[in-house]
Coordinates of C-alpha atoms in Angstrom, one line a residue:
X3 CA 0.0 -0.1 0.0
X4 CA 1.9 3.5 -1.1
X5 CA 2.0 5.7 1.9
X6 CA -0.2 8.9 1.7
X7 CA 3.1 10.7 2.7
X8 CA 5.6 12.2 0.0
X9 CA 8.7 10.5 -0.7
X10 CA 12.2 11.6 -0.4
X11 CA 13.9 8.0 -0.9
X12 CA 17.6 8.5 -3.0
X13 CA 17.6 4.5 -2.7
X14 CA 19.2 3.1 -6.3
X15 CA 16.9 0.3 -7.4
X16 CA 19.3 -2.5 -8.9
X17 CA 18.1 -4.6 -12.0
X18 CA 20.7 -6.9 -13.1
X19 CA 20.7 -9.8 -15.4
X20 CA 23.0 -12.3 -12.7
X21 CA 23.3 -12.2 -9.1
X22 CA 27.1 -11.6 -9.4
X23 CA 26.2 -8.4 -11.3
X24 CA 24.1 -7.4 -9.0
X25 CA 26.1 -8.2 -5.5
X26 CA 29.3 -6.4 -7.3
X27 CA 27.2 -3.4 -8.1
X28 CA 25.9 -3.7 -4.3
X29 CA 29.2 -3.6 -2.7
X30 CA 30.1 -0.9 -5.1
X31 CA 27.5 1.3 -4.2
X32 CA 27.5 0.8 -0.4
X33 CA 31.2 1.6 -0.6
X34 CA 30.6 5.2 -2.0
X35 CA 27.7 5.6 0.7
X36 CA 25.1 5.3 -1.3
X37 CA 21.9 3.4 -0.3
X38 CA 20.4 0.6 -3.0
X39 CA 18.3 -2.5 -3.3
X40 CA 18.7 -5.5 -5.3
X41 CA 15.5 -6.6 -7.3
X42 CA 15.3 -10.0 -7.7
X43 CA 12.5 -9.5 -10.9
X44 CA 10.7 -7.0 -13.3
X45 CA 7.6 -7.0 -10.4
X46 CA 9.5 -6.2 -7.6
X47 CA 11.6 -3.4 -9.2
X48 CA 8.0 -2.0 -9.8
X49 CA 6.8 -2.0 -6.6
X50 CA 9.8 -0.5 -5.1
X51 CA 9.8 2.2 -8.2
X52 CA 6.3 2.9 -6.9
X53 CA 7.2 3.2 -3.3
X54 CA 10.0 5.1 -3.7
X55 CA 13.5 5.4 -5.7
X56 CA 16.2 8.0 -6.3
X57 CA 17.3 6.3 -9.4
X58 CA 16.7 2.7 -11.2
X59 CA 19.9 0.6 -12.8
X60 CA 19.8 -1.9 -15.5
X61 CA 22.4 -3.4 -18.4
X62 CA 21.3 -3.4 -21.8
X63 CA 20.7 -7.7 -21.0
X64 CA 17.4 -6.2 -18.8
X65 CA 16.5 -3.6 -21.7
X66 CA 16.2 -6.1 -24.3
X67 CA 14.0 -8.4 -22.2
X68 CA 10.2 -8.5 -23.1
X69 CA 9.4 -8.0 -19.5
X70 CA 10.8 -4.4 -19.2
X71 CA 7.5 -3.3 -21.1
X72 CA 5.9 -4.0 -17.5
X73 CA 8.7 -1.6 -15.7
X74 CA 8.5 0.7 -18.5
X75 CA 5.0 1.4 -18.4
X76 CA 5.6 2.4 -14.2
X77 CA 8.4 5.2 -15.9
X78 CA 5.6 6.2 -18.4
X79 CA 2.5 6.7 -15.8
X80 CA 4.7 8.6 -13.2
X81 CA 3.4 12.0 -12.1
X82 CA 3.7 15.0 -14.1
X83 CA 7.2 16.6 -11.4
X84 CA 8.8 12.9 -11.5
X85 CA 11.3 11.9 -14.0
X86 CA 13.4 9.1 -12.3
X87 CA 16.8 9.1 -13.9
X88 CA 17.7 5.4 -15.3
X89 CA 21.7 4.1 -15.5
X90 CA 21.9 1.7 -18.0
X91 CA 25.3 -0.2 -18.6
X92 CA 25.5 -0.8 -22.3
X93 CA 28.5 -2.7 -24.4
X94 CA 27.4 -1.0 -27.3
X95 CA 26.2 2.4 -26.3
X96 CA 22.2 2.9 -27.3
X97 CA 22.4 0.6 -30.5
X98 CA 22.0 -2.5 -28.1
X99 CA 18.9 -1.8 -25.9
X100 CA 15.3 -2.6 -27.3
X101 CA 13.6 -0.1 -25.3
X102 CA 16.3 2.5 -24.1
X103 CA 15.8 4.9 -26.6
X104 CA 12.6 6.2 -25.9
X105 CA 13.4 6.4 -22.0
X106 CA 13.5 10.6 -21.2
X107 CA 15.7 10.1 -18.6
X108 CA 18.3 7.5 -19.7
X109 CA 22.3 7.7 -18.7
X110 CA 24.2 5.2 -20.8
X111 CA 27.5 3.9 -19.4
X112 CA 30.4 1.5 -20.8
X113 CA 29.9 -1.9 -19.7
X114 CA 32.5 -2.5 -18.5
X115 CA 33.1 1.2 -16.7
X116 CA 35.4 2.0 -13.6
X117 CA 33.5 2.0 -10.4
X118 CA 34.6 5.9 -10.3
X119 CA 32.8 6.2 -13.4
X120 CA 29.8 4.4 -12.2
X121 CA 29.5 6.4 -8.5
X122 CA 29.7 9.3 -10.3
X123 CA 27.1 9.0 -12.5
X124 CA 24.9 7.6 -10.1
X125 CA 25.5 10.9 -7.5
X126 CA 24.7 12.7 -10.7
X127 CA 21.0 11.0 -10.9
X128 CA 20.6 11.9 -7.7
X129 CA 21.2 15.4 -7.2
X130 CA 18.6 15.4 -10.7
X131 CA 16.5 13.8 -8.4
X132 CA 16.4 15.9 -5.5
X133 CA 15.1 19.0 -8.0
X134 CA 12.2 16.8 -9.0
X135 CA 11.4 16.4 -5.2
X136 CA 11.8 20.2 -4.5
X137 CA 9.9 20.9 -7.9
X138 CA 7.1 18.8 -6.4
X139 CA 7.2 20.2 -2.9
X140 CA 6.9 23.9 -4.7
X141 CA 3.9 22.9 -6.7
X142 CA 2.3 21.6 -4.0
X143 CA 3.0 24.9 -2.1
X144 CA 1.4 26.3 -5.1
X145 CA -1.6 23.8 -4.7
X146 CA -2.2 24.6 -1.2
X147 CA -2.1 28.6 -1.5
X148 CA -4.5 28.5 -4.5
X149 CA -7.1 25.8 -2.7
X150 CA -8.3 29.3 -0.5
X151 CA -8.0 31.1 -3.2
X152 CA -10.2 29.5 -5.1
X153 CA -12.6 29.2 -1.7
X154 CA -12.6 32.9 -1.7
X155 CA -13.3 33.2 -5.5
X156 CA -15.9 30.9 -5.2
X157 CA -17.7 32.3 -2.1
X158 CA -17.5 36.0 -4.0
X159 CA -19.1 34.5 -6.9
X160 CA -21.9 33.1 -4.7
X161 CA -22.2 36.4 -3.1
X162 CA -22.4 38.3 -6.3
X163 CA -25.3 36.2 -7.4
X164 CA -27.0 36.6 -4.0
X165 CA -26.1 40.6 -4.3
X166 CA -28.2 40.7 -7.3
X167 CA -30.7 38.6 -6.1
X168 CA -31.6 40.6 -2.9
X169 CA -31.6 43.9 -4.5
X170 CA -34.0 42.5 -6.7
X171 CA -36.1 42.0 -4.2
X172 CA -37.0 45.1 -2.6
X173 CA -36.5 46.9 -5.9
X174 CA -39.7 44.6 -7.4
X175 CA -42.5 46.0 -5.0
X176 CA -41.3 49.6 -5.0
X177 CA -41.4 49.9 -8.9
X178 CA -44.4 48.5 -8.9
X179 CA -45.7 50.8 -6.3
X180 CA -45.1 53.5 -8.1
X181 CA -46.5 52.8 -11.1
X182 CA -49.5 51.8 -9.2
X183 CA -49.7 55.3 -7.9
X184 CA -49.8 57.1 -11.0
X185 CA -52.4 54.7 -11.9
X186 CA -54.8 54.2 -9.0
X187 CA -57.6 56.7 -8.4
X188 CA -57.0 58.9 -5.4
X189 CA -58.3 56.8 -2.4
X190 CA -56.6 57.1 0.5
X191 CA -56.5 54.2 2.2
X192 CA -55.4 51.8 -0.9
X193 CA -53.0 54.7 -1.4
X194 CA -51.5 54.6 2.2
X195 CA -50.8 50.4 1.7
X196 CA -49.2 51.2 -1.7
X197 CA -46.8 53.4 0.2
X198 CA -46.4 51.6 3.5
X199 CA -45.2 48.5 1.1
X200 CA -43.0 50.8 -0.5
X201 CA -41.5 52.3 2.4
X202 CA -41.0 49.2 4.4
X203 CA -38.7 47.7 1.1
X204 CA -37.1 50.7 0.5
X205 CA -35.5 50.3 4.4
X206 CA -34.7 46.6 3.5
X207 CA -32.5 47.8 0.1
X208 CA -30.8 50.8 2.7
X209 CA -30.4 48.0 5.2
X210 CA -28.4 45.8 2.1
X211 CA -26.3 48.7 1.0
X212 CA -25.3 49.8 4.8
X213 CA -24.2 46.5 5.8
X214 CA -22.0 46.6 2.6
X215 CA -20.4 50.1 3.3
X216 CA -20.0 48.8 6.9
X217 CA -18.2 46.1 5.6
X218 CA -16.0 48.1 3.4
X219 CA -15.2 50.6 6.1
X220 CA -14.2 48.0 8.2
X221 CA -11.9 46.2 5.4
X222 CA -10.2 49.5 4.7
X223 CA -9.6 50.7 8.1
X224 CA -11.8 53.4 7.6
X225 CA -14.6 53.0 10.8
X226 CA -14.0 55.3 13.1
X227 CA -16.0 54.1 16.3
X228 CA -17.4 56.8 18.8
X229 CA -16.9 55.1 22.1
X230 CA -18.1 56.3 25.4
X231 CA -19.9 55.0 28.6
X232 CA -22.5 53.2 27.2
X233 CA -25.0 51.0 29.8
X234 CA -25.8 48.0 27.4
X235 CA -29.3 47.9 28.4
X236 CA -29.9 50.9 26.0
X237 CA -28.0 48.7 23.3
X238 CA -30.8 46.1 23.9
X239 CA -33.9 48.1 23.8
X240 CA -32.6 50.5 20.9
X241 CA -32.0 46.9 19.2
X242 CA -35.5 45.2 19.9
X243 CA -37.0 48.9 18.7
X244 CA -35.5 48.1 15.6
X245 CA -36.1 44.2 15.5
X246 CA -39.7 44.8 16.3
X247 CA -41.3 44.7 13.0
X248 CA -39.6 41.3 11.7
X249 CA -40.5 39.7 15.3
X250 CA -44.2 40.8 15.1
X251 CA -44.4 39.4 11.3
X252 CA -43.2 36.1 12.4
X253 CA -45.8 36.0 15.9
X254 CA -42.2 35.4 17.9
X255 CA -42.2 35.2 22.2
X256 CA -39.5 37.4 22.6
X257 CA -38.1 37.0 26.9
X258 CA -35.3 39.8 28.2
X259 CA -33.4 39.0 31.1
X260 CA -31.5 42.1 32.2
X261 CA -30.3 43.1 35.5
X262 CA -31.4 46.4 37.3
X263 CA -28.2 48.0 37.7
X264 CA -26.2 49.3 34.7
X265 CA -23.6 47.5 32.3
X266 CA -21.2 49.8 31.4
X267 CA -18.8 49.3 28.2
X268 CA -16.8 52.0 26.4
X269 CA -18.4 51.2 23.6
X270 CA -20.4 53.4 20.3
X271 CA -23.8 52.8 21.0
X272 CA -25.2 52.9 17.1
X273 CA -22.3 49.7 16.0
X274 CA -23.3 47.7 19.2
X275 CA -27.1 47.9 18.9
X276 CA -26.4 47.3 15.2
X277 CA -24.2 44.2 16.0
X278 CA -27.6 42.8 18.8
X279 CA -29.8 43.9 15.6
X280 CA -28.3 41.3 13.0
X281 CA -28.5 38.5 16.2
X282 CA -32.1 39.4 16.8
X283 CA -33.2 39.7 13.3
X284 CA -31.2 36.6 12.3
X285 CA -32.8 34.6 15.2
X286 CA -36.4 36.2 13.9
X287 CA -35.6 35.0 10.4
X288 CA -34.6 31.7 11.2
X289 CA -37.3 30.7 13.7
X290 CA -40.4 29.0 12.7
X291 CA -43.1 31.2 13.4
X292 CA -44.2 31.9 17.0
X293 CA -41.0 30.8 17.9
X294 CA -39.0 31.7 21.0
X295 CA -36.4 34.1 21.3
X296 CA -34.5 35.0 24.7
X297 CA -32.5 37.6 25.0
X298 CA -30.0 38.0 28.5
X299 CA -28.3 40.6 29.5
X300 CA -25.7 39.8 32.5
X301 CA -22.2 39.6 33.9
X302 CA -19.2 37.2 34.6
X303 CA -16.2 38.8 35.8
X304 CA -15.0 42.1 34.3
X305 CA -16.7 41.1 31.0
X306 CA -20.6 41.7 29.8
X307 CA -22.5 39.0 28.6
X308 CA -24.8 39.6 25.9
X309 CA -26.8 36.3 24.4
X310 CA -29.5 35.6 21.7
X311 CA -31.0 32.1 22.0
X312 CA -33.5 30.9 19.7
X313 CA -36.0 27.8 18.9
X314 CA -34.8 28.0 15.0
X315 CA -33.0 25.8 12.5
X316 CA -29.5 25.6 14.6
X317 CA -26.2 25.2 13.1
X318 CA -24.7 22.3 11.6
X319 CA -21.3 21.3 13.4
X320 CA -19.2 21.7 10.6
X321 CA -20.5 25.6 10.4
X322 CA -19.9 26.4 13.9
X323 CA -16.5 27.8 13.4
X324 CA -17.4 29.2 9.9
X325 CA -20.7 31.0 10.4
X326 CA -18.8 34.0 11.7
X327 CA -16.8 34.2 7.8
X328 CA -17.3 36.3 5.2
X329 CA -20.0 35.3 2.5
X330 CA -20.6 32.2 4.8
X331 CA -24.5 31.4 4.6
X332 CA -26.1 28.2 6.8
X333 CA -28.4 27.0 4.3
X334 CA -28.0 28.3 0.8
X335 CA -31.2 26.3 -0.5
X336 CA -34.3 27.7 -0.9
X337 CA -35.9 26.5 2.0
X338 CA -35.3 29.6 3.8
X339 CA -36.9 32.7 1.7
X340 CA -35.4 35.4 4.1
X341 CA -32.3 35.8 1.8
X342 CA -29.4 37.8 3.5
X343 CA -25.8 38.2 1.6
X344 CA -23.5 35.8 4.5
X345 CA -22.2 39.2 5.4
X346 CA -24.3 40.0 8.9
X347 CA -22.4 37.8 11.1
X348 CA -19.3 38.8 9.6
X349 CA -19.9 42.2 10.5
X350 CA -20.6 41.7 13.8
X351 CA -17.8 39.7 14.8
X352 CA -15.8 42.4 13.3
X353 CA -17.9 45.4 15.4
X354 CA -17.3 43.4 18.3
X355 CA -13.7 43.0 18.1
X356 CA -13.0 46.6 17.2
X357 CA -14.5 47.0 20.6
X358 CA -12.1 44.7 22.4
X359 CA -14.4 41.9 23.0
X360 CA -15.5 38.7 21.0
X361 CA -18.5 37.2 19.9
X362 CA -19.3 33.0 19.8
X363 CA -21.6 30.6 18.4
X364 CA -23.5 27.4 19.6
X365 CA -25.9 24.8 18.7
X366 CA -26.6 21.4 19.5
X367 CA -27.7 20.7 16.0
X368 CA -30.2 21.1 12.8
X369 CA -33.6 22.4 14.4
X370 CA -31.9 22.7 17.9
X371 CA -31.9 26.5 17.9
X372 CA -28.8 28.5 18.5
X373 CA -27.6 30.9 20.8
X374 CA -25.2 33.6 19.7
X375 CA -22.7 35.2 22.7
X376 CA -21.0 38.9 22.9
X377 CA -19.1 39.3 25.4
X378 CA -17.5 42.9 25.8
X379 CA -15.0 43.9 28.7
X380 CA -17.2 46.2 31.4
X381 CA -16.0 49.5 31.6
X382 CA -13.2 50.1 34.8
X383 CA -14.0 53.6 36.2
X384 CA -10.9 53.7 38.1
X385 CA -8.7 52.9 34.7
X386 CA -11.2 54.7 33.1
X387 CA -35.5 39.3 2.7
X388 CA -37.9 38.4 1.2
X389 CA -38.9 37.0 -2.0
X390 CA -40.8 39.1 -4.6
X391 CA -43.4 38.4 -6.6
X392 CA -43.0 39.9 -10.3
X393 CA -43.8 43.6 -11.1
X394 CA -44.4 46.6 -12.6
X395 CA -46.4 49.3 -14.6
X396 CA -49.5 50.2 -16.2
X397 CA -52.5 48.3 -15.4
X398 CA -52.1 44.1 -17.1
X399 CA -54.9 44.3 -19.7
X400 CA -55.7 41.4 -21.7
X401 CA -58.2 40.9 -24.4
X402 CA -60.1 38.9 -22.1
X403 CA -60.4 38.9 -17.9
X404 CA -58.5 36.1 -16.7
X405 CA -58.4 34.1 -13.5
X406 CA -54.9 34.2 -12.3
X407 CA -53.4 32.6 -9.1
X408 CA -50.7 34.9 -7.7
X409 CA -48.5 32.4 -4.8
X410 CA -46.0 34.3 -3.0
X411 CA -45.0 34.2 0.7
X412 CA -44.3 37.7 0.7
X413 CA -47.2 39.7 1.2
X414 CA -46.2 43.1 -0.3
X415 CA -44.7 41.5 -3.4
X416 CA -48.2 39.2 -3.5
X417 CA -50.7 42.5 -3.0
X418 CA -48.3 44.7 -5.5
X419 CA -49.0 42.3 -8.3
X420 CA -52.0 41.3 -7.4
X421 CA -53.4 44.7 -7.0
X422 CA -51.7 45.5 -10.8
X423 CA -53.5 42.6 -12.0
X424 CA -57.0 43.2 -10.7
X425 CA -57.0 46.6 -12.3
X426 CA -56.2 45.0 -15.6
X427 CA -59.8 43.7 -14.8
X428 CA -58.6 40.0 -14.2
X429 CA -59.9 37.7 -11.4
X430 CA -56.7 37.5 -9.0
X431 CA -56.3 35.3 -6.1
X432 CA -53.6 35.4 -3.7
X433 CA -51.7 32.7 -1.6
X434 CA -49.1 33.0 0.7
X435 CA -47.5 28.8 0.6
X436 CA -47.2 26.1 -1.8
X437 CA -49.9 24.3 -0.1
X438 CA -52.3 26.8 -0.2
X439 CA -52.0 27.8 -3.8
X440 CA -52.3 24.3 -4.7
X441 CA -55.9 24.4 -2.7
X442 CA -56.9 27.6 -4.4
X443 CA -55.9 26.4 -7.9
X444 CA -58.0 23.4 -7.5
X445 CA -60.9 25.7 -6.3
X446 CA -60.0 29.0 -8.8
X447 CA -58.9 26.4 -12.1
X448 CA -56.7 29.5 -12.9
X449 CA -55.5 30.2 -16.7
X450 CA -52.6 31.8 -15.8
X451 CA -50.1 31.4 -12.4
X452 CA -47.4 33.6 -11.5
X453 CA -45.3 32.0 -8.6
X454 CA -42.3 32.7 -6.4
X455 CA -39.5 30.1 -5.9
X456 CA -38.1 31.2 -2.8
X457 CA -41.0 29.9 -0.3
X458 CA -40.7 28.1 2.9
X459 CA -41.8 24.3 2.9
X460 CA -43.2 23.8 -0.3
X461 CA -41.1 25.7 -2.6
X462 CA -42.1 26.8 -6.3
X463 CA -40.6 23.9 -7.7
X464 CA -42.6 20.9 -6.1
X465 CA -45.3 23.5 -6.4
X466 CA -44.9 23.7 -10.4
X467 CA -44.6 19.5 -10.2
X468 CA -47.2 18.9 -8.5
X469 CA -49.4 21.3 -9.9
X470 CA -48.3 19.7 -13.3
X471 CA -49.1 16.5 -12.1
X472 CA -53.3 17.4 -12.4
X473 CA -54.0 17.1 -15.9
X474 CA -56.9 20.1 -15.8
X475 CA -53.4 22.2 -15.6
X476 CA -51.6 20.7 -18.3
X477 CA -52.5 24.2 -20.4
X478 CA -52.2 26.2 -17.6
X479 CA -49.9 29.4 -17.9
X480 CA -47.4 29.0 -15.3
X481 CA -44.9 31.7 -14.5
X482 CA -41.7 31.7 -12.3
X483 CA -40.6 34.9 -10.5
X484 CA -37.7 35.3 -9.0
X485 CA -34.2 37.2 -8.3
X486 CA -32.7 33.8 -9.4
X487 CA -31.6 34.2 -13.0
X488 CA -28.7 32.5 -14.0
X489 CA -28.7 29.8 -16.9
X490 CA -28.9 27.0 -14.2
X491 CA -31.9 28.8 -12.2
X492 CA -33.5 28.6 -15.5
X493 CA -33.4 25.3 -16.2
X494 CA -34.2 24.0 -12.6
X495 CA -37.3 26.2 -13.8
X496 CA -38.5 24.7 -16.7
X497 CA -37.5 20.7 -15.4
X498 CA -40.2 21.9 -12.4
X499 CA -43.1 22.5 -15.5
X500 CA -42.4 26.2 -15.4
X501 CA -43.7 28.1 -19.1
X502 CA -41.6 30.9 -18.6
X503 CA -38.8 32.3 -16.0
X504 CA -38.7 36.2 -15.3
X505 CA -36.2 37.9 -13.2
X506 CA -37.0 40.9 -11.2
X507 CA -37.3 43.4 -11.6
X508 CA -39.7 43.1 -14.5
X509 CA -42.0 45.5 -16.6
X510 CA -45.8 45.2 -16.4
X511 CA -45.3 44.8 -20.3
X512 CA -43.5 41.6 -20.0
X513 CA -46.2 40.2 -17.8
X514 CA -49.0 41.8 -20.2
X515 CA -47.3 40.4 -23.4
X516 CA -47.6 37.0 -21.4
X517 CA -51.4 37.1 -20.5
X518 CA -52.0 38.4 -24.0
X519 CA -51.4 35.1 -25.6
X520 CA -54.1 33.2 -23.3

């Protein structure tokens, strides 16, 4: 069995036609301090070469033997860096050997030759072999350095694709809302519904951009903390206020445990509130609706300890140490529709580190929740996503009113598209889960379905596959609406049964053109 460790062997394998020739060669090499091993035949010589060797010594008789072909195969299939030196003792130079002419690293010695000439030739061959080992090690070092670069490049590509997707998400309903405001009659109640939706999505967009800017400032050393005495209880209150809408949307129960006395640190209130908000937002996003979130603030020695625990999806064991890496995402599947750029936790780690603290993650495993803990040195006085539906534009008018089903877990996006279609005179039904969408399809028998891809539970691909299994919907126009727009994404949509794959934000012209063909 070949060792996985690299070989640095300088032993010379001697393959002689007679035992006397082998013994003489062995004695001469030993006298010069050169390690050698006498092979009993071609198979043993081949095995020794694969284990590791510095050079191979043969004679013209050996080269002419038909059995040398197997040994030649071992020489021809060496790694790219390796070119084992072969020294051949020949009576008639290269005119004699049958296989020697096509060896790549062959040194021919006259036979008979002096011991001095033979030893000199072997030592020269071994010096060349050492160079080969150095080249091999340099190649391996370069490959070792290249692997993290390739991984970083892959994470960058994934990040850019995710960034494009996440920026499209809020842009779609904002665009739809603007064009609805232009077309809608001035009814105050409906106007407020649209403007509230636009404000929520605009805030989401600004949050994404702020995170990107923060990462840039930290990585370039341009972020300056505005530090001062800060009671961490104020940080908790501020973060909870910022996260209240997301917590309310998920219907989560939040328990807060804080001491009665102040716990002061030398901190930047904005940055620490931002860090805690990221942790609470993650807990709210990755905990099923109606879950539990616990926020605890306490003291441990000279440190303040601030933890956020949830009853959510948990962390796989292999992610515990990598969850704070830039662009890392615990679950890239479409199971979680909230999205994210994979920079939030990296930002938390950087901001907490700038305060002289650290942040850790813990989880009992998938489905068993997570705990994120921030530790900060106490002030010593004495020392002083969502996925959007397709959208945007004038009311979608078709030659006749159609029955249309919209399926999207994001209520803002679904409502925006639904209102746009309704203004075009269509009968529209809106559902927010794949299962509810299938039930609605059975009741409505829609002529067109606009379905989000990234929904929790039953995603858009499964919805389309199951819908197509019903013969009643064989001719239904099925449109995928998503921020993911690569060729692979489109291929998956087609394979699931979608007729059309639209990326966001798309104008109403595209939707109108699709419906006009029905």
